Amino acid sequence: MKKIYIFLAIAIIVSSCSKKPDVIPATFTPLPVNTPIVRPTDRPLPTVTPVCISSEPVQKDIDRALSYTEGAFDELEWEQSYAIAENRVSVTWLNNPEGAIVYLEALIFPCGYEEPDLNRYYSDENWKAIFQNYESYNLIDECKTDDGLRLYEFEAQNFGFEYGIKYWVESDTDTRVISTMVVFPLDSESLMDEYSSMLFPDYMICP
């Protein structure tokens, strides 16, 4: 019965996306909210002027976003959609039978970025924006590999249902960052592990 309510809730929010209501309705498995728009860095550089690029995605960005997961969500139970906006290409996969959501953002930093920029970008304020459709969320752990791959692990709650969430952030190029958010009900931990191993086999969980 729980999953039936989840399917109905997802159907309602997907059908209402084009209307952009003033208040986003609460759902059992809420869709994440876009991260804030990426602005060019305002950090002064005394001797070097950064060469900024366009913030508008090109076909290469779309292709990269759609192929990033390498077919992990090609099965029939995953419904894929994508959207293009300033500074980003976002891809969403919905798994109605499992009440799961995967959300990917290919972000464009027009003037480039450094580690402190990502520290500020993925901060408490950013998480509040992303999880605003959840009743509550809690950062369980965070970690980073030597080559900069970040993993944030959360637990969240909405309408009495609990979810496990993994959020990876990878530096793709000097001006591109890709984030991947995987949301499963807590009682589907084995499935989350299965898909996590497809995406990041060497970094499924924080050590």
Coordinates of N, CA and C in Angstrom, one line a residue:
M1 N 0.8 -1.2 0.0 CA 0.0 0.0 0.0 C 0.9 1.3 0.0
K2 N 2.0 1.2 0.7 CA 2.9 2.3 0.8 C 3.4 2.7 -0.6
K3 N 3.8 1.7 -1.4 CA 4.3 2.1 -2.7 C 3.3 2.6 -3.7
I4 N 2.0 2.2 -3.5 CA 1.0 2.8 -4.3 C 0.8 4.3 -4.0
Y5 N 0.9 4.7 -2.8 CA 0.9 6.1 -2.5 C 2.1 6.8 -3.1
I6 N 3.2 6.2 -3.0 CA 4.4 6.8 -3.6 C 4.2 7.0 -5.1
F7 N 3.7 6.0 -5.8 CA 3.5 6.1 -7.2 C 2.6 7.3 -7.6
L8 N 1.5 7.4 -6.8 CA 0.5 8.4 -7.0 C 1.1 9.8 -6.8
A9 N 2.0 9.9 -5.7 CA 2.6 11.2 -5.4 C 3.5 11.6 -6.5
I10 N 4.3 10.6 -7.0 CA 5.3 10.9 -8.1 C 4.6 11.4 -9.3
A11 N 3.5 10.7 -9.6 CA 2.7 11.0 -10.8 C 2.2 12.4 -10.7
I12 N 1.7 12.8 -9.6 CA 1.2 14.2 -9.4 C 2.2 15.2 -9.6
I13 N 3.4 15.0 -9.0 CA 4.5 16.0 -9.1 C 5.0 16.1 -10.5
V14 N 5.2 15.0 -11.2 CA 5.7 15.0 -12.6 C 4.7 15.7 -13.5
S15 N 3.4 15.4 -13.3 CA 2.4 16.1 -14.2 C 2.3 17.6 -13.9
S16 N 2.7 18.0 -12.7 CA 2.6 19.4 -12.4 C 3.8 20.2 -12.7
C17 N 4.9 19.6 -13.2 CA 6.2 20.3 -13.3 C 6.1 21.4 -14.3
S18 N 5.3 21.3 -15.4 CA 5.2 22.3 -16.3 C 4.5 23.6 -15.8
K19 N 3.7 23.4 -14.8 CA 2.9 24.5 -14.3 C 3.7 25.4 -13.3
K20 N 4.8 24.9 -12.7 CA 5.6 25.6 -11.8 C 4.7 26.3 -10.7
P21 N 4.1 25.6 -9.9 CA 3.2 26.2 -8.9 C 4.0 27.1 -7.9
D22 N 3.4 28.0 -7.3 CA 4.0 28.9 -6.3 C 4.6 28.1 -5.1
V23 N 3.8 27.1 -4.7 CA 4.2 26.3 -3.6 C 4.3 24.9 -4.1
I24 N 5.5 24.2 -3.9 CA 5.6 22.9 -4.4 C 5.0 21.9 -3.5
P25 N 4.0 21.1 -4.0 CA 3.3 20.2 -3.1 C 4.2 19.1 -2.5
A26 N 4.0 18.8 -1.2 CA 4.7 17.7 -0.6 C 4.4 16.4 -1.2
T27 N 5.3 15.5 -1.3 CA 5.1 14.2 -1.8 C 5.8 13.2 -0.9
F28 N 5.4 11.9 -1.1 CA 6.0 10.8 -0.3 C 7.5 10.6 -0.7
T29 N 7.8 10.6 -2.0 CA 9.2 10.6 -2.4 C 9.4 11.8 -3.2
P30 N 9.8 12.9 -2.5 CA 9.9 14.2 -3.2 C 11.0 14.2 -4.2
L31 N 10.8 14.9 -5.3 CA 11.9 15.2 -6.3 C 12.8 16.2 -5.7
P32 N 14.1 16.1 -5.9 CA 15.0 17.1 -5.4 C 14.8 18.4 -6.1
V33 N 15.3 19.5 -5.5 CA 15.2 20.8 -6.1 C 16.6 21.1 -6.7
N34 N 16.6 21.8 -7.8 CA 17.8 22.2 -8.5 C 18.7 23.0 -7.5
T35 N 20.0 22.7 -7.6 CA 21.0 23.5 -6.8 C 20.9 25.0 -7.3
P36 N 21.4 25.9 -6.5 CA 21.3 27.3 -7.0 C 22.1 27.5 -8.3
I37 N 21.7 28.6 -9.0 CA 22.4 28.9 -10.3 C 23.9 29.2 -10.0
V38 N 24.8 28.6 -10.8 CA 26.2 28.8 -10.6 C 26.6 30.2 -11.2
R39 N 27.2 31.0 -10.3 CA 27.6 32.3 -10.7 C 29.1 32.3 -10.9
P40 N 29.6 33.1 -11.9 CA 31.1 33.2 -12.0 C 31.8 33.7 -10.7
T41 N 32.9 33.1 -10.5 CA 33.6 33.4 -9.3 C 34.0 34.9 -9.2
D42 N 33.8 35.5 -8.0 CA 34.1 36.9 -7.8 C 35.4 37.1 -7.1
R43 N 36.2 36.0 -7.0 CA 37.5 36.0 -6.3 C 38.5 36.8 -7.1
P44 N 39.1 37.9 -6.6 CA 40.0 38.7 -7.4 C 41.3 38.0 -7.6
L45 N 41.8 38.0 -8.8 CA 43.1 37.4 -9.2 C 44.0 38.6 -9.6
P46 N 45.0 38.9 -8.9 CA 45.8 40.1 -9.2 C 46.5 40.1 -10.5
T47 N 46.9 39.0 -11.0 CA 47.7 39.0 -12.2 C 47.1 38.2 -13.4
V48 N 46.0 37.5 -13.1 CA 45.4 36.7 -14.2 C 43.9 37.0 -14.2
T49 N 43.5 37.3 -15.4 CA 42.0 37.5 -15.6 C 41.4 36.2 -16.2
P50 N 40.4 35.6 -15.5 CA 39.9 34.4 -15.9 C 39.2 34.5 -17.3
V51 N 39.3 33.5 -18.1 CA 38.6 33.5 -19.4 C 37.3 32.8 -19.2
C52 N 36.2 33.5 -19.2 CA 34.9 32.9 -19.0 C 34.3 32.4 -20.3
I53 N 33.5 31.3 -20.2 CA 32.8 30.7 -21.3 C 31.3 31.0 -21.1
S54 N 30.5 30.6 -22.1 CA 29.1 30.7 -22.0 C 28.5 29.8 -21.0
S55 N 27.5 30.3 -20.3 CA 26.9 29.4 -19.3 C 25.8 28.5 -19.8
E56 N 25.5 28.7 -21.1 CA 24.5 27.9 -21.8 C 25.0 26.5 -22.2
P57 N 24.3 25.5 -21.8 CA 24.7 24.1 -22.2 C 24.7 24.0 -23.7
V58 N 25.6 23.1 -24.2 CA 25.7 22.8 -25.6 C 25.4 21.3 -25.8
Q59 N 25.3 20.8 -27.0 CA 24.9 19.4 -27.2 C 25.9 18.5 -26.5
K60 N 27.1 18.8 -26.4 CA 28.1 18.0 -25.7 C 27.8 17.8 -24.3
D61 N 27.2 18.9 -23.6 CA 26.8 18.8 -22.2 C 25.6 17.9 -22.1
I62 N 24.7 17.9 -23.0 CA 23.5 17.1 -23.0 C 23.9 15.6 -23.1
D63 N 24.8 15.3 -24.1 CA 25.3 14.0 -24.3 C 26.0 13.4 -23.1
R64 N 26.8 14.3 -22.5 CA 27.6 13.9 -21.3 C 26.7 13.5 -20.2
A65 N 25.7 14.3 -19.9 CA 24.7 14.1 -18.8 C 24.0 12.8 -19.1
L66 N 23.5 12.6 -20.3 CA 22.7 11.4 -20.6 C 23.5 10.1 -20.5
S67 N 24.8 10.2 -20.8 CA 25.6 9.0 -20.9 C 26.4 8.7 -19.6
Y68 N 26.4 9.7 -18.7 CA 27.3 9.6 -17.5 C 27.1 8.3 -16.7
T69 N 25.8 7.9 -16.6 CA 25.6 6.7 -15.7 C 25.8 5.4 -16.5
E70 N 26.2 5.5 -17.7 CA 26.6 4.3 -18.5 C 25.5 3.2 -18.5
G71 N 24.3 3.6 -18.7 CA 23.2 2.6 -18.8 C 22.7 1.9 -17.6
A72 N 23.1 2.5 -16.4 CA 22.7 1.8 -15.1 C 21.2 1.9 -14.9
F73 N 20.5 2.8 -15.6 CA 19.1 3.0 -15.4 C 18.3 2.8 -16.7
D74 N 18.8 1.9 -17.5 CA 18.1 1.7 -18.8 C 17.0 0.7 -18.7
E75 N 16.9 0.0 -17.6 CA 15.8 -1.0 -17.4 C 14.4 -0.4 -17.6
L76 N 13.4 -1.2 -17.9 CA 12.1 -0.6 -18.2 C 11.5 0.1 -17.0
E77 N 11.9 -0.3 -15.8 CA 11.2 0.3 -14.6 C 11.7 1.7 -14.3
W78 N 12.8 2.1 -15.0 CA 13.3 3.5 -14.8 C 12.8 4.4 -15.9
E79 N 12.1 5.4 -15.6 CA 11.6 6.4 -16.5 C 12.5 7.6 -16.5
Q80 N 13.1 7.9 -17.7 CA 14.0 9.0 -17.8 C 13.4 10.2 -18.4
S81 N 13.9 11.4 -17.9 CA 13.5 12.7 -18.5 C 14.7 13.6 -18.3
Y82 N 14.8 14.7 -19.1 CA 15.9 15.6 -18.8 C 15.4 17.0 -19.2
A83 N 16.1 18.0 -18.6 CA 15.8 19.4 -18.8 C 17.1 20.2 -19.0
I84 N 17.0 21.3 -19.7 CA 18.1 22.2 -20.0 C 17.8 23.5 -19.5
A85 N 18.7 24.1 -18.7 CA 18.5 25.5 -18.2 C 19.9 26.2 -18.2
E86 N 19.9 27.4 -17.7 CA 21.1 28.1 -17.6 C 22.0 27.4 -16.6
N87 N 23.3 27.2 -17.0 CA 24.3 26.6 -16.2 C 24.2 25.1 -15.9
R88 N 23.2 24.4 -16.6 CA 23.1 23.0 -16.2 C 22.2 22.2 -17.2
V89 N 22.5 20.9 -17.2 CA 21.6 19.9 -17.8 C 21.2 19.0 -16.6
S90 N 20.0 18.8 -16.4 CA 19.5 17.9 -15.3 C 18.8 16.7 -15.9
V91 N 19.1 15.5 -15.4 CA 18.5 14.2 -15.8 C 17.8 13.6 -14.6
T92 N 16.6 13.1 -14.7 CA 15.8 12.5 -13.7 C 15.4 11.1 -14.1
W93 N 15.6 10.1 -13.3 CA 15.1 8.7 -13.5 C 14.2 8.4 -12.3
L94 N 13.0 8.0 -12.6 CA 12.0 7.6 -11.6 C 11.8 6.0 -11.7
N95 N 11.8 5.4 -10.6 CA 11.5 4.0 -10.5 C 10.2 3.8 -9.7
N96 N 9.1 3.8 -10.4 CA 7.8 3.7 -9.6 C 7.7 2.4 -8.8
P97 N 8.1 1.2 -9.3 CA 7.9 0.0 -8.5 C 8.7 0.1 -7.2
E98 N 9.8 0.8 -7.2 CA 10.6 0.8 -5.9 C 10.5 2.1 -5.2
G99 N 9.7 3.1 -5.8 CA 9.6 4.4 -5.1 C 11.0 5.1 -5.0
A100 N 11.8 5.0 -6.0 CA 13.2 5.5 -6.0 C 13.3 6.6 -7.0
I101 N 14.3 7.5 -6.8 CA 14.6 8.6 -7.7 C 16.1 8.7 -7.8
V102 N 16.6 9.0 -9.0 CA 18.0 9.3 -9.3 C 17.9 10.7 -10.0
Y103 N 18.7 11.6 -9.5 CA 18.7 12.9 -10.1 C 20.2 13.3 -10.4
L104 N 20.5 13.7 -11.6 CA 21.8 14.1 -12.0 C 21.8 15.5 -12.5
E105 N 22.8 16.3 -12.1 CA 23.0 17.6 -12.7 C 24.4 17.7 -13.2
A106 N 24.5 18.2 -14.5 CA 25.8 18.5 -15.1 C 25.9 20.0 -15.1
L107 N 26.7 20.5 -14.2 CA 26.7 22.0 -13.9 C 27.9 22.6 -14.6
I108 N 27.6 23.9 -15.1 CA 28.6 24.7 -15.8 C 29.1 25.8 -14.9
F109 N 30.3 25.9 -14.6 CA 30.9 27.0 -13.9 C 31.7 27.9 -14.9
P110 N 31.0 28.9 -15.4 CA 31.5 29.6 -16.6 C 33.0 30.1 -16.5
C111 N 33.4 30.5 -15.3 CA 34.7 31.1 -15.1 C 35.6 30.1 -14.4
G112 N 35.2 28.8 -14.3 CA 36.0 27.8 -13.7 C 35.7 27.8 -12.2
Y113 N 36.4 26.9 -11.5 CA 36.1 26.7 -10.0 C 37.4 26.1 -9.4
E114 N 37.5 26.2 -8.1 CA 38.5 25.6 -7.3 C 37.9 24.9 -6.1
E115 N 38.6 24.2 -5.4 CA 38.1 23.4 -4.2 C 37.3 24.3 -3.3
P116 N 37.8 25.5 -2.9 CA 37.0 26.3 -2.0 C 35.6 26.7 -2.6
D117 N 35.5 26.8 -3.9 CA 34.2 27.1 -4.6 C 33.3 26.0 -4.3
L118 N 33.7 24.7 -4.5 CA 32.9 23.6 -4.2 C 32.5 23.4 -2.8
N119 N 33.4 23.8 -1.9 CA 33.1 23.8 -0.5 C 32.0 24.7 -0.1
R120 N 32.0 25.9 -0.8 CA 30.9 26.8 -0.5 C 29.6 26.4 -1.2
Y121 N 29.8 25.8 -2.4 CA 28.6 25.4 -3.2 C 27.8 24.3 -2.5
Y122 N 28.6 23.3 -2.0 CA 27.9 22.2 -1.4 C 28.1 22.4 0.2
S123 N 27.2 23.3 0.6 CA 27.3 23.7 2.0 C 25.9 23.6 2.6
D124 N 25.7 24.0 3.9 CA 24.4 23.9 4.6 C 23.3 24.6 3.8
E125 N 23.6 25.8 3.2 CA 22.5 26.5 2.5 C 22.1 25.7 1.3
N126 N 23.1 25.1 0.6 CA 22.8 24.3 -0.6 C 21.9 23.1 -0.3
W127 N 22.2 22.4 0.8 CA 21.4 21.3 1.2 C 20.0 21.7 1.6
K128 N 19.8 22.8 2.2 CA 18.5 23.3 2.6 C 17.7 23.5 1.3
A129 N 18.3 24.0 0.3 CA 17.6 24.2 -1.0 C 17.2 22.9 -1.6
I130 N 18.1 22.0 -1.7 CA 17.9 20.7 -2.3 C 16.8 19.9 -1.6
F131 N 16.8 19.9 -0.3 CA 15.9 19.1 0.5 C 14.7 19.8 1.0
Q132 N 14.3 21.0 0.4 CA 13.2 21.7 0.9 C 11.9 21.0 0.7
N133 N 11.8 20.0 -0.1 CA 10.5 19.2 -0.3 C 10.4 18.1 0.7
Y134 N 11.4 17.9 1.6 CA 11.4 16.9 2.6 C 11.0 17.5 3.9
E135 N 10.4 16.7 4.8 CA 10.1 17.2 6.1 C 11.4 17.4 6.9
S136 N 12.3 16.5 6.8 CA 13.6 16.6 7.5 C 14.6 15.8 6.8
Y137 N 15.9 16.2 7.0 CA 17.0 15.5 6.5 C 18.2 15.6 7.4
N138 N 19.1 14.6 7.4 CA 20.2 14.6 8.3 C 21.5 14.1 7.5
L139 N 22.5 14.9 7.5 CA 23.8 14.5 6.9 C 24.4 13.5 7.8
I140 N 24.6 12.2 7.3 CA 25.1 11.1 8.1 C 26.6 11.1 8.0
D141 N 27.2 11.3 6.8 CA 28.6 11.2 6.6 C 29.0 11.9 5.4
E142 N 30.2 12.4 5.3 CA 30.8 12.9 4.0 C 32.2 12.6 3.9
C143 N 32.7 12.4 2.7 CA 34.1 12.0 2.5 C 34.5 12.4 1.1
K144 N 35.8 12.2 0.8 CA 36.3 12.7 -0.5 C 37.6 11.8 -0.8
T145 N 37.7 11.4 -2.0 CA 38.9 10.7 -2.5 C 40.0 11.6 -2.7
D146 N 41.2 11.0 -2.9 CA 42.4 11.8 -3.2 C 42.3 12.6 -4.5
D147 N 41.5 12.1 -5.5 CA 41.3 12.8 -6.8 C 40.1 13.7 -6.8
G148 N 39.4 13.9 -5.6 CA 38.4 14.9 -5.5 C 37.0 14.4 -5.6
L149 N 36.7 13.2 -5.8 CA 35.3 12.7 -5.8 C 34.7 12.8 -4.4
R150 N 33.6 13.5 -4.3 CA 33.0 13.7 -3.0 C 31.7 12.8 -2.9
L151 N 31.5 12.3 -1.7 CA 30.3 11.6 -1.4 C 29.7 12.1 -0.1
Y152 N 28.4 12.5 -0.2 CA 27.6 12.9 1.0 C 26.5 11.9 1.2
E153 N 26.3 11.4 2.5 CA 25.3 10.4 2.8 C 24.3 11.0 3.7
F154 N 23.0 10.9 3.3 CA 21.9 11.5 4.1 C 20.9 10.4 4.5
E155 N 20.1 10.7 5.5 CA 18.8 10.1 5.7 C 17.8 11.2 5.8
A156 N 16.6 11.0 5.2 CA 15.6 12.0 5.1 C 14.2 11.3 5.4
Q157 N 13.3 12.2 5.7 CA 11.9 11.7 6.0 C 10.9 12.6 5.4
N158 N 9.8 12.0 4.9 CA 8.6 12.7 4.4 C 7.4 11.9 4.6
F159 N 6.3 12.5 5.2 CA 5.1 11.8 5.4 C 5.3 10.4 6.2
G160 N 6.2 10.4 7.1 CA 6.4 9.2 7.9 C 7.3 8.2 7.2
F161 N 7.7 8.4 5.9 CA 8.5 7.4 5.2 C 10.0 7.9 5.3
E162 N 10.9 6.9 5.5 CA 12.3 7.2 5.6 C 13.1 6.8 4.4
Y163 N 14.1 7.6 4.0 CA 14.8 7.4 2.8 C 16.3 7.4 3.1
G164 N 17.1 6.6 2.4 CA 18.5 6.7 2.3 C 18.9 7.5 1.1
I165 N 19.9 8.4 1.2 CA 20.3 9.2 0.0 C 21.8 9.3 -0.1
K166 N 22.3 9.1 -1.3 CA 23.7 9.2 -1.5 C 23.9 10.3 -2.6
Y167 N 24.8 11.2 -2.4 CA 25.0 12.3 -3.3 C 26.5 12.4 -3.6
W168 N 26.8 12.1 -4.9 CA 28.2 12.2 -5.3 C 28.4 13.5 -6.1
V169 N 29.6 14.0 -6.0 CA 30.0 15.2 -6.7 C 31.4 14.9 -7.3
E170 N 31.4 15.1 -8.7 CA 32.7 14.8 -9.4 C 33.1 15.9 -10.3
S171 N 34.4 16.3 -10.2 CA 34.9 17.3 -11.1 C 35.1 16.7 -12.4
D172 N 34.4 17.1 -13.4 CA 34.4 16.5 -14.8 C 35.4 17.2 -15.7
T173 N 35.4 18.5 -15.7 CA 36.4 19.3 -16.5 C 36.7 20.5 -15.7
D174 N 37.5 21.4 -16.2 CA 37.8 22.7 -15.5 C 36.6 23.6 -15.3
T175 N 35.6 23.4 -16.1 CA 34.4 24.2 -16.0 C 33.1 23.4 -15.7
R176 N 33.2 22.1 -15.6 CA 32.0 21.3 -15.4 C 32.2 20.4 -14.2
V177 N 31.0 20.3 -13.5 CA 30.9 19.4 -12.3 C 29.6 18.6 -12.4
I178 N 29.7 17.3 -12.1 CA 28.5 16.5 -12.2 C 28.2 15.9 -10.8
S179 N 26.9 16.1 -10.4 CA 26.4 15.6 -9.2 C 25.4 14.5 -9.5
T180 N 25.4 13.5 -8.6 CA 24.4 12.4 -8.8 C 23.8 12.1 -7.5
M181 N 22.5 12.2 -7.4 CA 21.8 12.0 -6.2 C 20.9 10.7 -6.3
V182 N 21.1 9.8 -5.4 CA 20.3 8.5 -5.5 C 19.5 8.4 -4.2
V183 N 18.1 8.2 -4.4 CA 17.2 8.2 -3.3 C 16.4 6.9 -3.3
F184 N 16.5 6.1 -2.2 CA 15.7 4.9 -2.1 C 15.1 4.8 -0.7
P185 N 14.0 4.2 -0.6 CA 13.4 3.9 0.8 C 14.5 3.2 1.6
L186 N 14.5 3.5 2.9 CA 15.5 2.8 3.8 C 15.4 1.3 3.7
D187 N 14.2 0.8 3.5 CA 14.1 -0.7 3.5 C 14.5 -1.3 2.2
S188 N 15.0 -0.5 1.3 CA 15.6 -1.0 0.0 C 17.1 -0.8 -0.1
E189 N 17.7 -0.9 1.1 CA 19.2 -0.6 1.1 C 20.0 -1.5 0.2
S190 N 19.6 -2.8 0.0 CA 20.3 -3.7 -0.9 C 20.3 -3.2 -2.3
L191 N 19.1 -2.7 -2.7 CA 19.0 -2.2 -4.1 C 19.8 -0.9 -4.3
M192 N 19.8 0.0 -3.3 CA 20.6 1.2 -3.3 C 22.1 0.8 -3.5
D193 N 22.5 -0.2 -2.7 CA 23.9 -0.6 -2.8 C 24.2 -1.2 -4.2
E194 N 23.2 -1.9 -4.8 CA 23.4 -2.5 -6.1 C 23.7 -1.4 -7.1
Y195 N 22.8 -0.4 -7.1 CA 23.0 0.7 -8.1 C 24.2 1.6 -7.8
S196 N 24.5 1.8 -6.5 CA 25.7 2.5 -6.1 C 26.9 1.9 -6.7
S197 N 27.0 0.5 -6.6 CA 28.1 -0.2 -7.1 C 28.3 -0.1 -8.6
M198 N 27.2 0.1 -9.3 CA 27.2 0.4 -10.8 C 27.8 1.7 -11.1
L199 N 27.4 2.7 -10.3 CA 27.8 4.1 -10.5 C 29.3 4.4 -10.1
F200 N 29.5 4.0 -8.8 CA 30.9 4.3 -8.2 C 31.3 3.0 -7.5
P201 N 31.8 2.0 -8.2 CA 32.1 0.7 -7.6 C 33.2 0.9 -6.5
D202 N 34.1 1.8 -6.6 CA 35.2 2.0 -5.6 C 34.8 3.0 -4.5
Y203 N 33.6 3.6 -4.6 CA 33.3 4.6 -3.6 C 31.8 4.6 -3.3
M204 N 31.3 3.4 -3.0 CA 29.9 3.2 -2.7 C 29.5 3.9 -1.4
I205 N 30.3 3.8 -0.4 CA 30.0 4.4 0.9 C 31.3 5.1 1.4
C206 N 31.1 6.0 2.4 CA 32.3 6.6 3.0 C 33.1 5.6 3.8
P207 N 34.4 5.6 3.7 CA 35.2 4.6 4.5 C 35.0 4.8 6.0

